[in-house]
PDB file of C-alpha atoms in Angstrom:
ATOM      1  CA  MET A   1       0.000   0.000   0.000  1.00  0.00           C
ATOM      2  CA  ALA A   2       1.377   3.417  -0.972  1.00  0.00           C
ATOM      3  CA  ALA A   3       0.938   6.434   1.277  1.00  0.00           C
ATOM      4  CA  TRP A   4       1.400  10.167   0.703  1.00  0.00           C
ATOM      5  CA  THR A   5       2.406  12.753   3.287  1.00  0.00           C
ATOM      6  CA  VAL A   6       2.677  16.489   2.554  1.00  0.00           C
ATOM      7  CA  GLY A   7       4.240  19.187   4.731  1.00  0.00           C
ATOM      8  CA  LEU A   8       4.504  22.953   4.518  1.00  0.00           C
ATOM      9  CA  ALA A   9       6.588  25.044   6.911  1.00  0.00           C
ATOM     10  CA  TYR A  10       7.400  28.712   7.428  1.00  0.00           C
ATOM     11  CA  GLY A  11      10.212  30.077   9.569  1.00  0.00           C
ATOM     12  CA  PHE A  12      11.231  33.564  10.609  1.00  0.00           C
ATOM     13  CA  ALA A  13      14.473  34.642  12.267  1.00  0.00           C
ATOM     14  CA  ARG A  14      15.013  38.202  13.444  1.00  0.00           C
ATOM     15  CA  ILE A  15      18.469  39.680  13.932  1.00  0.00           C
ATOM     16  CA  GLY A  16      18.981  40.742  17.562  1.00  0.00           C
ATOM     17  CA  ASN A  17      18.708  44.368  18.667  1.00  0.00           C
ATOM     18  CA  ARG A  18      22.378  44.703  19.601  1.00  0.00           C
ATOM     19  CA  ALA A  19      23.545  43.359  16.253  1.00  0.00           C
ATOM     20  CA  ARG A  20      21.202  45.714  14.362  1.00  0.00           C
ATOM     21  CA  LEU A  21      22.323  48.695  16.463  1.00  0.00           C
ATOM     22  CA  HIS A  22      25.947  47.770  15.832  1.00  0.00           C
ATOM     23  CA  ASP A  23      25.288  47.579  12.081  1.00  0.00           C
ATOM     24  CA  GLY A  24      23.615  50.997  12.209  1.00  0.00           C
ATOM     25  CA  ASP A  25      26.581  52.522  14.054  1.00  0.00           C
ATOM     26  CA  VAL A  26      29.084  51.054  11.618  1.00  0.00           C
ATOM     27  CA  ALA A  27      27.016  52.297   8.670  1.00  0.00           C
ATOM     28  CA  ALA A  28      26.744  55.797  10.173  1.00  0.00           C
ATOM     29  CA  PHE A  29      30.408  56.203  11.064  1.00  0.00           C
ATOM     30  CA  SER A  30      32.178  54.516   8.158  1.00  0.00           C
ATOM     31  CA  SER A  31      32.861  55.866   4.722  1.00  0.00           C
ATOM     32  CA  THR A  32      32.036  52.565   3.010  1.00  0.00           C
ATOM     33  CA  PHE A  33      28.725  50.862   2.405  1.00  0.00           C
ATOM     34  CA  TYR A  34      27.583  48.682   5.316  1.00  0.00           C
ATOM     35  CA  PRO A  35      24.118  47.070   5.373  1.00  0.00           C
ATOM     36  CA  VAL A  36      21.933  46.897   8.468  1.00  0.00           C
ATOM     37  CA  ARG A  37      20.644  43.353   8.911  1.00  0.00           C
ATOM     38  CA  SER A  38      16.981  42.819   9.768  1.00  0.00           C
ATOM     39  CA  ALA A  39      15.389  39.360   9.417  1.00  0.00           C
ATOM     40  CA  GLU A  40      15.322  36.177   7.358  1.00  0.00           C
ATOM     41  CA  SER A  41      12.310  34.075   6.360  1.00  0.00           C
ATOM     42  CA  LEU A  42      12.048  30.548   5.037  1.00  0.00           C
ATOM     43  CA  VAL A  43       9.306  28.639   3.234  1.00  0.00           C
ATOM     44  CA  GLN A  44       9.647  24.882   2.915  1.00  0.00           C
ATOM     45  CA  LEU A  45       7.516  22.319   1.084  1.00  0.00           C
ATOM     46  CA  THR A  46       8.055  18.590   1.375  1.00  0.00           C
ATOM     47  CA  TYR A  47       6.147  15.476   0.461  1.00  0.00           C
ATOM     48  CA  ARG A  48       6.787  11.820   1.075  1.00  0.00           C
ATOM     49  CA  TRP A  49       5.633   8.893  -0.963  1.00  0.00           C
ATOM     50  CA  THR A  50       5.995   5.547   0.736  1.00  0.00           C
ATOM     51  CA  ALA A  51       5.803   2.279  -1.114  1.00  0.00           C
ATOM     52  CA  ASN A  52       6.810  -0.724   0.968  1.00  0.00           C
ATOM     53  CA  PRO A  53       9.661  -0.799   1.949  1.00  0.00           C
ATOM     54  CA  ASP A  54      11.077   2.297   0.207  1.00  0.00           C
ATOM     55  CA  ALA A  55      10.217   5.986   0.529  1.00  0.00           C
ATOM     56  CA  LEU A  56      10.857   9.031  -1.622  1.00  0.00           C
ATOM     57  CA  GLN A  57      10.943  12.466   0.052  1.00  0.00           C
ATOM     58  CA  PRO A  58      12.042  15.545  -1.927  1.00  0.00           C
ATOM     59  CA  ASP A  59      12.273  18.892  -0.160  1.00  0.00           C
ATOM     60  CA  PHE A  60      11.967  22.407  -1.609  1.00  0.00           C
ATOM     61  CA  GLN A  61      13.131  25.514   0.261  1.00  0.00           C
ATOM     62  CA  TYR A  62      12.980  29.211  -0.529  1.00  0.00           C
ATOM     63  CA  ILE A  63      14.867  31.685   1.665  1.00  0.00           C
ATOM     64  CA  ILE A  64      13.715  35.305   1.723  1.00  0.00           C
ATOM     65  CA  ASN A  65      16.320  37.929   2.657  1.00  0.00           C
ATOM     66  CA  PRO A  66      19.149  35.437   3.369  1.00  0.00           C
ATOM     67  CA  GLY A  67      21.508  36.381   6.168  1.00  0.00           C
ATOM     68  CA  GLY A  68      19.095  39.015   7.388  1.00  0.00           C
ATOM     69  CA  GLY A  69      19.837  41.247   4.421  1.00  0.00           C
ATOM     70  CA  ILE A  70      23.617  41.265   4.547  1.00  0.00           C
ATOM     71  CA  ALA A  71      24.952  42.392   1.203  1.00  0.00           C
ATOM     72  CA  ASN A  72      26.493  39.931  -1.187  1.00  0.00           C
ATOM     73  CA  PRO A  73      30.227  40.737  -1.111  1.00  0.00           C
ATOM     74  CA  MET A  74      30.344  40.116  -4.867  1.00  0.00           C
ATOM     75  CA  PHE A  75      28.157  43.191  -5.432  1.00  0.00           C
ATOM     76  CA  TRP A  76      29.424  45.826  -3.005  1.00  0.00           C
ATOM     77  CA  PRO A  77      29.543  49.383  -4.421  1.00  0.00           C
ATOM     78  CA  GLU A  78      33.364  49.436  -4.468  1.00  0.00           C
ATOM     79  CA  ASP A  79      33.381  46.301  -6.627  1.00  0.00           C
ATOM     80  CA  GLN A  80      30.750  47.735  -8.944  1.00  0.00           C
ATOM     81  CA  GLN A  81      32.871  50.845  -9.385  1.00  0.00           C
ATOM     82  CA  ARG A  82      35.881  48.680 -10.247  1.00  0.00           C
ATOM     83  CA  ARG A  83      33.806  46.727 -12.764  1.00  0.00           C
ATOM     84  CA  ARG A  84      32.675  49.931 -14.463  1.00  0.00           C
ATOM     85  CA  SER A  85      36.221  51.259 -14.628  1.00  0.00           C
ATOM     86  CA  GLY A  86      37.512  48.003 -16.125  1.00  0.00           C
ATOM     87  CA  THR A  87      39.852  47.056 -13.265  1.00  0.00           C
ATOM     88  CA  GLU A  88      37.853  44.053 -12.022  1.00  0.00           C
ATOM     89  CA  HIS A  89      40.771  41.720 -12.802  1.00  0.00           C
ATOM     90  CA  ASP A  90      43.308  43.830 -10.924  1.00  0.00           C
ATOM     91  CA  HIS A  91      43.896  41.644  -7.864  1.00  0.00           C
ATOM     92  CA  SER A  92      46.161  44.203  -6.245  1.00  0.00           C
ATOM     93  CA  VAL A  93      43.084  46.197  -5.216  1.00  0.00           C
ATOM     94  CA  LEU A  94      41.424  43.231  -3.543  1.00  0.00           C
ATOM     95  CA  THR A  95      42.467  42.537   0.030  1.00  0.00           C
TER      96      THR A  95
END
């Protein structure tokens, strides 16, 4: 006998107050771009099909605002400026 099971989940994680305040201070007092993290959400869908004695259970996840909104280091404004100026392959500027 085959059986189906379906599951749907939602998760929410909020960045703590001290971490957000720290991010805000760094952003206010530095001359470079620094994002202020906020929260991350997750939606997950899974289903399981059982046929004796084996089971198949794929899982799908979608993360909203990963890392609480921390910027992708590949796309920071300094890097975008280097890409526009044509020096993206100059490794002497990267530290």
